[in-house]
PDB file of C-alpha atoms and ligand atoms in Angstrom:
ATOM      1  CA  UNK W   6     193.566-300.875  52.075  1.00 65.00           C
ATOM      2  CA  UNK W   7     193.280-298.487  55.099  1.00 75.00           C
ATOM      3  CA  UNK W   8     189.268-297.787  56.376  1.00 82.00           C
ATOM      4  CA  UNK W   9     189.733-294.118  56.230  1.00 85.00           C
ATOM      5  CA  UNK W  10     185.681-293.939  56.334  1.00 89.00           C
ATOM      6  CA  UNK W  11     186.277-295.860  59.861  1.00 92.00           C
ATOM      7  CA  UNK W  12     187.915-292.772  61.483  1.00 94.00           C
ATOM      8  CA  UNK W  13     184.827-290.555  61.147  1.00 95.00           C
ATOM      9  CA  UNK W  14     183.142-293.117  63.445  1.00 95.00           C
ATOM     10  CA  UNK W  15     182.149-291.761  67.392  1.00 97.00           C
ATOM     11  CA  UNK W  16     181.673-295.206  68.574  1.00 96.00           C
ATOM     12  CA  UNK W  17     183.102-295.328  72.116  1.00 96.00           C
ATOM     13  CA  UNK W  18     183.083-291.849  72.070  1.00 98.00           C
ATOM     14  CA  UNK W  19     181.524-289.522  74.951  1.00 98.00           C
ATOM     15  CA  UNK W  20     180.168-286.211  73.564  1.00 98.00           C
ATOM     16  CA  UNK W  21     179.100-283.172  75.519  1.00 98.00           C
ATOM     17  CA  UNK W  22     176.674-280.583  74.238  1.00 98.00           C
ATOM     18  CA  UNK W  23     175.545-277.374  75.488  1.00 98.00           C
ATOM     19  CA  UNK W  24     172.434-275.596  74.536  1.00 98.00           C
ATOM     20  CA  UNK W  25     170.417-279.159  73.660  1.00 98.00           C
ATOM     21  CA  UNK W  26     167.290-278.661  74.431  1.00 98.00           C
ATOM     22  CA  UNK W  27     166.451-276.820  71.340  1.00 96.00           C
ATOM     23  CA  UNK W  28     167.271-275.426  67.311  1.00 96.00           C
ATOM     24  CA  UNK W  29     171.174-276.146  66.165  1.00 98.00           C
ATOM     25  CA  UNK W  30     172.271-277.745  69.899  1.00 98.00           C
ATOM     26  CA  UNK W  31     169.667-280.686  69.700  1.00 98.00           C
ATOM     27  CA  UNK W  32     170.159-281.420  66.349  1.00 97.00           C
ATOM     28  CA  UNK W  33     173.859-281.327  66.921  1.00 98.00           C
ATOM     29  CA  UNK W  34     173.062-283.703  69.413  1.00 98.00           C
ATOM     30  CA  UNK W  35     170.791-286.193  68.087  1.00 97.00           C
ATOM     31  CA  UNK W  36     173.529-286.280  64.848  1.00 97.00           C
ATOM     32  CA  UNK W  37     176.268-286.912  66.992  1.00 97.00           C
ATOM     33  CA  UNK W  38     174.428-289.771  68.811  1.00 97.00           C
ATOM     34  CA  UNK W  39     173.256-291.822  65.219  1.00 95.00           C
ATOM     35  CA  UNK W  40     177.254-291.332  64.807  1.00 95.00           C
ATOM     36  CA  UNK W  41     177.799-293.472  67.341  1.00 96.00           C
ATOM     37  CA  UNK W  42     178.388-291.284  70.487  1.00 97.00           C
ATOM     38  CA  UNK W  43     177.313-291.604  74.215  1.00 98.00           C
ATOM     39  CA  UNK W  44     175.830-287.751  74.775  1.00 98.00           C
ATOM     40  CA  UNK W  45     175.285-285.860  77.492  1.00 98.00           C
ATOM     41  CA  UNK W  46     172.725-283.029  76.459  1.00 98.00           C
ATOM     42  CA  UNK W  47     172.804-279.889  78.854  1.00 98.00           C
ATOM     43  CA  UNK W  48     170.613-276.738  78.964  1.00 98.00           C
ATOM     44  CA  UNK W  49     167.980-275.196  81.359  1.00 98.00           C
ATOM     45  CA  UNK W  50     164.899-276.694  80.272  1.00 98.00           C
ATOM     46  CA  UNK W  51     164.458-280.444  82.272  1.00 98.00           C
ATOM     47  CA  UNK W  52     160.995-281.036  79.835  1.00 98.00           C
ATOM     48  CA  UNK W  53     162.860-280.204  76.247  1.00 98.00           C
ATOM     49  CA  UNK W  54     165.920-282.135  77.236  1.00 98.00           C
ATOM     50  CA  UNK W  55     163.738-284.862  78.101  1.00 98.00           C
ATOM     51  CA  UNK W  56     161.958-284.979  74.617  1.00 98.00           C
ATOM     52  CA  UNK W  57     165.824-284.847  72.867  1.00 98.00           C
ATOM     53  CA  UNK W  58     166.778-287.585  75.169  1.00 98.00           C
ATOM     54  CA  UNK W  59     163.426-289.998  74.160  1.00 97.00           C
ATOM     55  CA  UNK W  60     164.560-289.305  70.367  1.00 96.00           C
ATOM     56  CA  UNK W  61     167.813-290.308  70.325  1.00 96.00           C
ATOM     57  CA  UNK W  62     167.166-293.572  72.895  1.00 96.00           C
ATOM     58  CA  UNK W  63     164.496-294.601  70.266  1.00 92.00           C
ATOM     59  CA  UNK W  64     167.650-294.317  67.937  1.00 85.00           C
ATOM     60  CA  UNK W  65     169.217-297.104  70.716  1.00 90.00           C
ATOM     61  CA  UNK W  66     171.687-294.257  71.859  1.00 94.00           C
ATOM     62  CA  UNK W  67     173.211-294.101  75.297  1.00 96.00           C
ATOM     63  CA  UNK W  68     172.057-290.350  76.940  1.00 98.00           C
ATOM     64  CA  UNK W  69     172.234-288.535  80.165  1.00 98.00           C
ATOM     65  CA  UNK W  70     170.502-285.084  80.815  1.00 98.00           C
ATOM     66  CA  UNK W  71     172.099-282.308  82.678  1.00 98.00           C
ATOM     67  CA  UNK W  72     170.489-279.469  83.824  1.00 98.00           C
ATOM     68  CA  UNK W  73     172.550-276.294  84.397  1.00 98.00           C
ATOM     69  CA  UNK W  74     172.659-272.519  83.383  1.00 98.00           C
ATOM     70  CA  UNK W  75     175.592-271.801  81.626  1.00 98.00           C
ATOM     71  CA  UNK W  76     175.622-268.522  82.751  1.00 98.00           C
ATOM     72  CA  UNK W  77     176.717-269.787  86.551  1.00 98.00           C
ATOM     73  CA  UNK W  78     180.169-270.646  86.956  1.00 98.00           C
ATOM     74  CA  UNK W  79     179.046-273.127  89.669  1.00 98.00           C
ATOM     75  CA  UNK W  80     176.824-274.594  87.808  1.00 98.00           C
ATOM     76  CA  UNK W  81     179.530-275.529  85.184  1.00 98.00           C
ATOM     77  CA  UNK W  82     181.641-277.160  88.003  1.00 98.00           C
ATOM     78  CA  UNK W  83     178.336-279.170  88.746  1.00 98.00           C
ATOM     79  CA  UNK W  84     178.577-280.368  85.014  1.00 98.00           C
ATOM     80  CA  UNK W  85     181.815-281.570  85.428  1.00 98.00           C
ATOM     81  CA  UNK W  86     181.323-283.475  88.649  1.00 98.00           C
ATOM     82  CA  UNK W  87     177.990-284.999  86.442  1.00 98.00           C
ATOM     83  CA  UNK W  88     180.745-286.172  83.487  1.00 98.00           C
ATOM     84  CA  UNK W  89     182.881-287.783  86.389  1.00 98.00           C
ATOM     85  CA  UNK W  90     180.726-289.589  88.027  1.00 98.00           C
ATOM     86  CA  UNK W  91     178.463-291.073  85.135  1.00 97.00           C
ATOM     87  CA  UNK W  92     181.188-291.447  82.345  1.00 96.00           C
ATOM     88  CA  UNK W  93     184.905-290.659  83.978  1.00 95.00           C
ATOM     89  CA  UNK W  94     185.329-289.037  80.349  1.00 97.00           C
ATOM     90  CA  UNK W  95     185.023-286.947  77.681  1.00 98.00           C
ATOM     91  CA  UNK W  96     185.945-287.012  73.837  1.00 98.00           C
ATOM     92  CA  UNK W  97     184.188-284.156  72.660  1.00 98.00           C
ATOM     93  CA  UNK W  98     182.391-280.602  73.454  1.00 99.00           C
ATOM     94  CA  UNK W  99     180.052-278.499  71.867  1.00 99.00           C
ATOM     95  CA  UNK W 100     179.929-275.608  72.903  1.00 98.00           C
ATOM     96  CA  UNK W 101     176.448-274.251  71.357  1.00 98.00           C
ATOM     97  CA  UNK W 102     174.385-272.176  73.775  1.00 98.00           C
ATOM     98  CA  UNK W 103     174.288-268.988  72.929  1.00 98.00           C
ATOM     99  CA  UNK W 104     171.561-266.009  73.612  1.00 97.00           C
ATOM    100  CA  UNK W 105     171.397-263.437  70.939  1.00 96.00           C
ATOM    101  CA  UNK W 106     169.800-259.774  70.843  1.00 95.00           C
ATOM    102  CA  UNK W 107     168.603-257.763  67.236  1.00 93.00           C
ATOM    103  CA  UNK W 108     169.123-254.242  68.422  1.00 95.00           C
ATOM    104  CA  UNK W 109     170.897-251.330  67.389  1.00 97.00           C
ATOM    105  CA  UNK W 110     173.595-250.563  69.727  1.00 98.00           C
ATOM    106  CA  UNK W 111     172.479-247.164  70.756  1.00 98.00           C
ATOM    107  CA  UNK W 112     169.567-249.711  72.338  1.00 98.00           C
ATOM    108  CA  UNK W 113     171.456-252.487  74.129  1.00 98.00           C
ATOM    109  CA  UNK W 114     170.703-252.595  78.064  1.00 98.00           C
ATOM    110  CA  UNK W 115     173.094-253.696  80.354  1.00 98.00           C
ATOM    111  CA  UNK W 116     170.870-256.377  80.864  1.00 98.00           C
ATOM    112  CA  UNK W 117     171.222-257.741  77.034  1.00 98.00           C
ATOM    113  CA  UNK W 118     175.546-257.633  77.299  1.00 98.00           C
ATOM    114  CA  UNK W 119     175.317-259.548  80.572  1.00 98.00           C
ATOM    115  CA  UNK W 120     173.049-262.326  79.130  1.00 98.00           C
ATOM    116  CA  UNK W 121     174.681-262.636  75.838  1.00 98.00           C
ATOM    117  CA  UNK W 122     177.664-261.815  77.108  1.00 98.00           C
ATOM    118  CA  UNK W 123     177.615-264.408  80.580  1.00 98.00           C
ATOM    119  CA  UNK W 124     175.782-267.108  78.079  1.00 98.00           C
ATOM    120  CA  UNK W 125     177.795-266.942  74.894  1.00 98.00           C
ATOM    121  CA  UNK W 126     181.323-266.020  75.994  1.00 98.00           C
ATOM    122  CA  UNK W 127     182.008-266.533  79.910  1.00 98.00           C
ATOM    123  CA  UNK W 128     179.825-269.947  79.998  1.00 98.00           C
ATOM    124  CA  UNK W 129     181.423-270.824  76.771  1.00 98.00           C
ATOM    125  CA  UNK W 130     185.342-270.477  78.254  1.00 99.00           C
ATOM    126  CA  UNK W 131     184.573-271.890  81.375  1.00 99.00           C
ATOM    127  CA  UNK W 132     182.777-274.915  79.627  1.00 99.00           C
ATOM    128  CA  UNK W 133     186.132-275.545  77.813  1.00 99.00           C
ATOM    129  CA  UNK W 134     188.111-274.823  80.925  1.00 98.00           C
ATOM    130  CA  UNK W 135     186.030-277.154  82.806  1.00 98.00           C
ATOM    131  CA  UNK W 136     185.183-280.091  80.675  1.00 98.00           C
ATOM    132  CA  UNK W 137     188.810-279.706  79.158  1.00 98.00           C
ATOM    133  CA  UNK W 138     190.356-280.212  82.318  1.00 98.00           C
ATOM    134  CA  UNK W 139     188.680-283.905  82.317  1.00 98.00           C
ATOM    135  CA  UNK W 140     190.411-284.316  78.574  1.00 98.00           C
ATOM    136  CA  UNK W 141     193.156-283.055  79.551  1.00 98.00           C
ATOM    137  CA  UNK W 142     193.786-286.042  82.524  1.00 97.00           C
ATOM    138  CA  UNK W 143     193.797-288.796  78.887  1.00 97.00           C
ATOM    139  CA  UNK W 144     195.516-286.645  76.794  1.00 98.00           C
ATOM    140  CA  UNK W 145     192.794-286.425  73.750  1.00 98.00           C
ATOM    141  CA  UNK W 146     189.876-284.196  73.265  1.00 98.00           C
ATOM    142  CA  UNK W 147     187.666-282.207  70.820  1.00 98.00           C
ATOM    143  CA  UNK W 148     186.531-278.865  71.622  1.00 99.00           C
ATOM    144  CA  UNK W 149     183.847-277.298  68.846  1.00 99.00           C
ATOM    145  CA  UNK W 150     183.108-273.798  69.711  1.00 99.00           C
ATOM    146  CA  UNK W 151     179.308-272.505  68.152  1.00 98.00           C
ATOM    147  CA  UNK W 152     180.661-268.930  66.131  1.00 98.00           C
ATOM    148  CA  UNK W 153     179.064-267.352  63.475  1.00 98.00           C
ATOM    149  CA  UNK W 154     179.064-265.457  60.017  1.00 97.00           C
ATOM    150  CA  UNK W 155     178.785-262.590  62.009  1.00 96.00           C
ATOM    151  CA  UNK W 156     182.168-263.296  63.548  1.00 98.00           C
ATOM    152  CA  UNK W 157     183.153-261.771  60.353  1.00 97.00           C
ATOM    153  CA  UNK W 158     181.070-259.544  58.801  1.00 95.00           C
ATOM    154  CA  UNK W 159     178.534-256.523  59.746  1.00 93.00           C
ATOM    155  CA  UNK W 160     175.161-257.009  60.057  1.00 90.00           C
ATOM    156  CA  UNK W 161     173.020-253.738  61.433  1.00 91.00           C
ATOM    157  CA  UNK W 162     172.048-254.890  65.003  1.00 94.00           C
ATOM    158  CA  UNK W 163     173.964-257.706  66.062  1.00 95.00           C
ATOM    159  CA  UNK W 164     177.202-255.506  67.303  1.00 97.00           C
ATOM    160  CA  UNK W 165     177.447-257.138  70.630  1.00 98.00           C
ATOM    161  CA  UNK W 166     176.544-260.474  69.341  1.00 98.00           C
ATOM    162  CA  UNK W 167     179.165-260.304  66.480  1.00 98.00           C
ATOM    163  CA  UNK W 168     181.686-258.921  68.676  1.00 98.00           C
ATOM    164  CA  UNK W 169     181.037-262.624  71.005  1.00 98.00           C
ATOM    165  CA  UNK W 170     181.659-264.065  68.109  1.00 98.00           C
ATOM    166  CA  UNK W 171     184.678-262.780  66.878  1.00 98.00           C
ATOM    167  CA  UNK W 172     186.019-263.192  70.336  1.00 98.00           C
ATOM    168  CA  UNK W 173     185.593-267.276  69.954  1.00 99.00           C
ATOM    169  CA  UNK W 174     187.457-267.089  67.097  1.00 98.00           C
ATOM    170  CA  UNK W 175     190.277-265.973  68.979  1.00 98.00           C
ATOM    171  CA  UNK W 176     189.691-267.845  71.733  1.00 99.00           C
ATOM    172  CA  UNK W 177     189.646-270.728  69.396  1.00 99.00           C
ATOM    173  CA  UNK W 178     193.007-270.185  68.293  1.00 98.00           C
ATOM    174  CA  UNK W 179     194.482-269.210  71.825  1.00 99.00           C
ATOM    175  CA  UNK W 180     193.246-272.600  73.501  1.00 99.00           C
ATOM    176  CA  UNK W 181     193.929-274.353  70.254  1.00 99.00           C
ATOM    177  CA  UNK W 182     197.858-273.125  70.653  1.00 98.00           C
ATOM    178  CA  UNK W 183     198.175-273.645  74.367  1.00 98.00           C
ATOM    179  CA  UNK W 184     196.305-276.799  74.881  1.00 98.00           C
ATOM    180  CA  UNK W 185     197.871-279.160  71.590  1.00 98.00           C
ATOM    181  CA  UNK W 186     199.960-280.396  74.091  1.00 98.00           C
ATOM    182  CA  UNK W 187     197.781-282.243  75.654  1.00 98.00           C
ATOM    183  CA  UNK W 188     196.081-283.074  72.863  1.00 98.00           C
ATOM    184  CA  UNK W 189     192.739-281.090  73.126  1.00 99.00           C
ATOM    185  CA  UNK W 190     191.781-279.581  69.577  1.00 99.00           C
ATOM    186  CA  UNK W 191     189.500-276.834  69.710  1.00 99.00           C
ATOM    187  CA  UNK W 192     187.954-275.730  66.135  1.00 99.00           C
ATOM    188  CA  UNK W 193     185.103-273.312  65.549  1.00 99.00           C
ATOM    189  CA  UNK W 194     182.059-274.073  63.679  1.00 98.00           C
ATOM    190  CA  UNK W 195     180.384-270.709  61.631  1.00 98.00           C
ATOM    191  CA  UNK W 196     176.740-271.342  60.546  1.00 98.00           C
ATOM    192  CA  UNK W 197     175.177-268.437  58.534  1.00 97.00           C
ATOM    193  CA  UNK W 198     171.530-268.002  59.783  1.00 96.00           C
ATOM    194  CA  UNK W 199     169.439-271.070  60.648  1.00 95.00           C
ATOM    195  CA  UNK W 200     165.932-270.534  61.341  1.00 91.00           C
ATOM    196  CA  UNK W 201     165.412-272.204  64.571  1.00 92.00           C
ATOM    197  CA  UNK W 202     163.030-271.066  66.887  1.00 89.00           C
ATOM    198  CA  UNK W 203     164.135-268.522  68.908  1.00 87.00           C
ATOM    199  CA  UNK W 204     165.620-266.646  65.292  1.00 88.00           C
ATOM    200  CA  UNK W 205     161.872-266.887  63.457  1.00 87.00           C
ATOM    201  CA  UNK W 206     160.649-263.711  64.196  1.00 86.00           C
ATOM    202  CA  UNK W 207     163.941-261.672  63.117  1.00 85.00           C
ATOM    203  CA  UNK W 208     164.176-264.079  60.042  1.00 90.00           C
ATOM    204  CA  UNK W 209     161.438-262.580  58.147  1.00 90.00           C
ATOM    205  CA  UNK W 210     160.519-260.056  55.574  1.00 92.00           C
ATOM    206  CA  UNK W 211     163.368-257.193  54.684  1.00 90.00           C
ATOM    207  CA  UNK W 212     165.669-258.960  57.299  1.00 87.00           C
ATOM    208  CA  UNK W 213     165.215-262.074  55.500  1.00 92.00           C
ATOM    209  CA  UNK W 214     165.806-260.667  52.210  1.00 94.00           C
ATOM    210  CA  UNK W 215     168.934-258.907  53.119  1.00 91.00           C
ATOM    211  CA  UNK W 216     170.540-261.866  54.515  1.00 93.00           C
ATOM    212  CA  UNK W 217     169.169-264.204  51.720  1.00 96.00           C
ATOM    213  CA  UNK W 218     170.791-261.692  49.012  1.00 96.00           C
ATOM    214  CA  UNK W 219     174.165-262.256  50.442  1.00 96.00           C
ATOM    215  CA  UNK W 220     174.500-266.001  50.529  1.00 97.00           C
ATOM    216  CA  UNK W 221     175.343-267.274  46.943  1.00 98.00           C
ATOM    217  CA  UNK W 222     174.132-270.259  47.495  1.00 98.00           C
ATOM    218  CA  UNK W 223     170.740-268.557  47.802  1.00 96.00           C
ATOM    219  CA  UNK W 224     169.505-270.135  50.698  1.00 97.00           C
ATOM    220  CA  UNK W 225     169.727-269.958  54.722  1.00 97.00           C
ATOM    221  CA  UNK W 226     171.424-272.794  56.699  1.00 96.00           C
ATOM    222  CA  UNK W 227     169.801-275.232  57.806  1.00 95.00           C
ATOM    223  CA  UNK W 228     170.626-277.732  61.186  1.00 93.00           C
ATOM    224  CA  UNK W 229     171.423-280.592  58.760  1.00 92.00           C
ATOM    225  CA  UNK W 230     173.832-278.446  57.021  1.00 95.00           C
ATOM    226  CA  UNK W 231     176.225-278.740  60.325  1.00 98.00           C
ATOM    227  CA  UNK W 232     175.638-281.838  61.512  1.00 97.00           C
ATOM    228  CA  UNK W 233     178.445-283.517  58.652  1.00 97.00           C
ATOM    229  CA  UNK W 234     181.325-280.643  59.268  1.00 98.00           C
ATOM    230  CA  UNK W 235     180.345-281.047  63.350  1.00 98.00           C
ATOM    231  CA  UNK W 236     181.117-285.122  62.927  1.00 98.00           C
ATOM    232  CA  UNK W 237     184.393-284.518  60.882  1.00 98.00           C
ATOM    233  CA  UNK W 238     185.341-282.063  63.761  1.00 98.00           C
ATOM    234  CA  UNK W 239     184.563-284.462  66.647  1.00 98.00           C
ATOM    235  CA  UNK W 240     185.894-287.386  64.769  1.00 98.00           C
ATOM    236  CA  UNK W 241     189.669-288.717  64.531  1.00 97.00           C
ATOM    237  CA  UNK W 242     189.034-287.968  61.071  1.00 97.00           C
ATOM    238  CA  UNK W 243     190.504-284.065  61.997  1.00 98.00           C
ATOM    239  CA  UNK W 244     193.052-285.040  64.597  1.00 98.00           C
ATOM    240  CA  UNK W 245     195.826-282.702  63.022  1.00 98.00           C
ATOM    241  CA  UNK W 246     193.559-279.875  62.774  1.00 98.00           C
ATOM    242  CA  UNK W 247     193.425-277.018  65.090  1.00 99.00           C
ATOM    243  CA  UNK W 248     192.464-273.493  65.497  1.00 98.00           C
ATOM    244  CA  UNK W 249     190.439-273.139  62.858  1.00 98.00           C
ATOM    245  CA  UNK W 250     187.228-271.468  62.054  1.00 98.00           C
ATOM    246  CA  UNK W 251     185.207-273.804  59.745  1.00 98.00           C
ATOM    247  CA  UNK W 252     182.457-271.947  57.948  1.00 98.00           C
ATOM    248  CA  UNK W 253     179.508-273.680  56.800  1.00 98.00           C
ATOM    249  CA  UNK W 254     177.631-270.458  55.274  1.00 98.00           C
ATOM    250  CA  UNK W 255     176.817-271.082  51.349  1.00 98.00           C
ATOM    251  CA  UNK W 256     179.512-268.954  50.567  1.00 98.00           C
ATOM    252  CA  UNK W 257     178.675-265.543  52.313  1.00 97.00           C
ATOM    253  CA  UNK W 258     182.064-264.847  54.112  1.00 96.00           C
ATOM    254  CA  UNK W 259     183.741-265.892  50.764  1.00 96.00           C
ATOM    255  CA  UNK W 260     181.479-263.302  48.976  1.00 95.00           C
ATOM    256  CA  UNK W 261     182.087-260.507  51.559  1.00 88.00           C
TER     257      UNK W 261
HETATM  258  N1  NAP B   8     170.314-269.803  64.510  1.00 81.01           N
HETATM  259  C1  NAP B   8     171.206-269.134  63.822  1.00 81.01           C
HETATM  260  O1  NAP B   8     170.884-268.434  62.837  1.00 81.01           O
HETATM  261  C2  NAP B   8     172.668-269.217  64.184  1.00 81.01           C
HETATM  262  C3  NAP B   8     173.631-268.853  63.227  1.00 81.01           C
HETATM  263  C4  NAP B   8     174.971-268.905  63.572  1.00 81.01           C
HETATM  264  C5  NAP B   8     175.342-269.319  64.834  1.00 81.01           C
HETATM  265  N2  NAP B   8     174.387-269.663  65.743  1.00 81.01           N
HETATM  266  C6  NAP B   8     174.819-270.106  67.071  1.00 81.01           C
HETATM  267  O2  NAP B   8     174.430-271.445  67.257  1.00 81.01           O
HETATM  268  C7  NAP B   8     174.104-271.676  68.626  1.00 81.01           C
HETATM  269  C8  NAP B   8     172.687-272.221  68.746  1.00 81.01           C
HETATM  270  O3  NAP B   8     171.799-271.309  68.115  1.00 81.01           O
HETATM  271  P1  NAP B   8     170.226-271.595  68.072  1.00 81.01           P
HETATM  272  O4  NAP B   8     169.642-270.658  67.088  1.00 81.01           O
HETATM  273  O5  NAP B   8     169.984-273.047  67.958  1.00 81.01           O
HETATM  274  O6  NAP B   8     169.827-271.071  69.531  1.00 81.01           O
HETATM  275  P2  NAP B   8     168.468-271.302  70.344  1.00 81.01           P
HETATM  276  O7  NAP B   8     167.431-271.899  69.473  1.00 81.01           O
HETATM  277  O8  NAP B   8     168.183-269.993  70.992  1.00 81.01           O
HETATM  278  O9  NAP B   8     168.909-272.364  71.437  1.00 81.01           O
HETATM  279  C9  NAP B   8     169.823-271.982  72.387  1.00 81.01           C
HETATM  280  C10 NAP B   8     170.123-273.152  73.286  1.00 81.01           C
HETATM  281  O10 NAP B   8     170.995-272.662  74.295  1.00 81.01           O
HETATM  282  C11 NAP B   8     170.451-272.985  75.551  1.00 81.01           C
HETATM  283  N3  NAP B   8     170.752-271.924  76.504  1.00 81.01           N
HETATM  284  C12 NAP B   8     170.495-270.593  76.377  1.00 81.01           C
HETATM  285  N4  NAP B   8     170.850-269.951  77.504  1.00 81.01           N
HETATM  286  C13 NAP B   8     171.325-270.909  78.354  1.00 81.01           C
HETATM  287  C14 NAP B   8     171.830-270.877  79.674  1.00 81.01           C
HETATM  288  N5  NAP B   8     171.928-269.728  80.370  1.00 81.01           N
HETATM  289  N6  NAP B   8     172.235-272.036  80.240  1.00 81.01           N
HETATM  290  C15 NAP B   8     172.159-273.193  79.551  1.00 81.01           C
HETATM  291  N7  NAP B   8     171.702-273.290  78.313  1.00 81.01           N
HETATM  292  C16 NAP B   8     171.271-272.157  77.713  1.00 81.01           C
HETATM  293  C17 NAP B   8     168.953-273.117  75.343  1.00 81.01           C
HETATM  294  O11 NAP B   8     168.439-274.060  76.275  1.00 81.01           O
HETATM  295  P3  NAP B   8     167.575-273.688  77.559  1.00 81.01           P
HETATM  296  O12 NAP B   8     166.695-272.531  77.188  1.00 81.01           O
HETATM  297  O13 NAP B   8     166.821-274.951  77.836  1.00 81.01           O
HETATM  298  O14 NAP B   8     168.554-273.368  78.619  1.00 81.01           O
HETATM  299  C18 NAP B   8     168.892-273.709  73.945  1.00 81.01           C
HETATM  300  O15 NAP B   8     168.973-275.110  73.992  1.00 81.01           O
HETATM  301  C19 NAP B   8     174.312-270.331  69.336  1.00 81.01           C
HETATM  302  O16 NAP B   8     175.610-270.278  69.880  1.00 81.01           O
HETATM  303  C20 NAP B   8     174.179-269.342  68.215  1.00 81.01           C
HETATM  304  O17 NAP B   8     174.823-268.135  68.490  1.00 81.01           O
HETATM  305  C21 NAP B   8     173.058-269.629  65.441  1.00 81.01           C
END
């Protein structure tokens, strides 16, 4: 009888995630490392990365901490250098950080499309560029892109963001198609909203009730919610797929 349970197993395997320190990234993070991964947990903030780090080493898990702002090419190039010289490899990347701004567009500042914009899109390409040039040397890899609901359907003050977001669906597929080759799969992962702590103040009241009402499932995400489809695309269990946009939203894009 073949283990097929055995393939969604990370043992041996070296995961990289962006965006750590807090909400969907650190959770992301502390799943993948109880799956059996070796993670290296980036983001700005040296103190919250530490406290992620603490959990998941309590857990007996193998972490290092990198600090870097995505938003610097250079500092992307320093993240790679980290991967070489404390692992030599990597299986997996999440890309997660992300910065988002609730306005309406007659609002946005140049200042909001740079930061969402240099955070969510530019640090997200050059992440895969960069830490998909180490895969790239063995021949194997998992990208996971962080997209969103809002990728595909209008909500009243998240133009820019949604527009990021449709963009890494496409990017998805364009990497996916010319980087099979060397066998680097890169999927997106969709969350409808998850109230982590940087979305609590725009998840509330009418805004809350407008998003609730179009989720069948009749409730928001929640961090556990990704952690299962985020192991099944890290894992060997989803070697053969690529490209794709995996939604994990109680049914709202379905329902759109
Ligand atoms: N929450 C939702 O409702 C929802 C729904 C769908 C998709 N998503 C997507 O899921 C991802 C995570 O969302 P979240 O709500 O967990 O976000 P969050 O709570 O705002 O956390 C964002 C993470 O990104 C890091 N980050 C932000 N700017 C950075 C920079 N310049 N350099 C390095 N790291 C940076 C932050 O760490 P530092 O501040 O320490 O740098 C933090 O760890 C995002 O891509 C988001 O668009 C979220």
């Amino acid at each position: 009888m073949q283990d097929y349970y055995k393939k969604f197993r990370l043992t041996n395997k070296v995961a990289v995630i962006t965006g750590a320190s807090e909400g969907i990234g650190r959770d992301i993070a502390i799943g993948l490392a109880e799956a059996g991964a070796e993670i290296i947990i980036c983001g700005r903030r040296q103190k919250k990365l530490l406290e992620v780090k603490e959990i998941a080493e309590k857990n007996g898990c193998k972490v290092e901490m990198c600090v870097i702002d995505i938003q610097k090419v250079s500092d992307i190039q320093k993240l790679k250098e980290f991967i070489e010289a404390k692992t030599g490899k990597v299986d997996i990347l999440i890309n997660n950080a992300g910065y988002a701004v609730t306005k309406p567009a007659w609002d946005v500042s140049e200042n909001d499309w740079d930061t969402m914009v240099d955070t969510g899109f530019k640090g997200l390409f050059f992440c895969c560029q960069a830490v998909g040039s180490i895969m790239r040397r063995r021949g194997y890899g998992k990208i996971i892109n962080l997209s969103s609901t809002f990728s595909k359907s209008i909500v009243p003050g998240r133009s820019v963001y949604g527009g990021i977001k449709a963009g890494i669906n496409h990017l998805t597929e364009a990497l996916a198609m010319e980087w099979a080759p060397h066998g680097i799969r890169v999927n997106a992962l969709a969350p409808t909203a998850v109230n982590t702590p940087s979305r609590q103040a725009t998840l509330q009241g009418p805004m809350l009730e407008k998003i609730l009402s179009r989720i069948p499932m009749g409730r928001l995400a929640t961090p556990e919610d990704l952690i299962g489809a985020v192991i099944y695309l890290s894992s060997e269990a989803s070697d053969f797929v690529t490209g794709q946009t995996l939604f994990v939203d109680g049914g709202w894009v379905a329902a759109s």
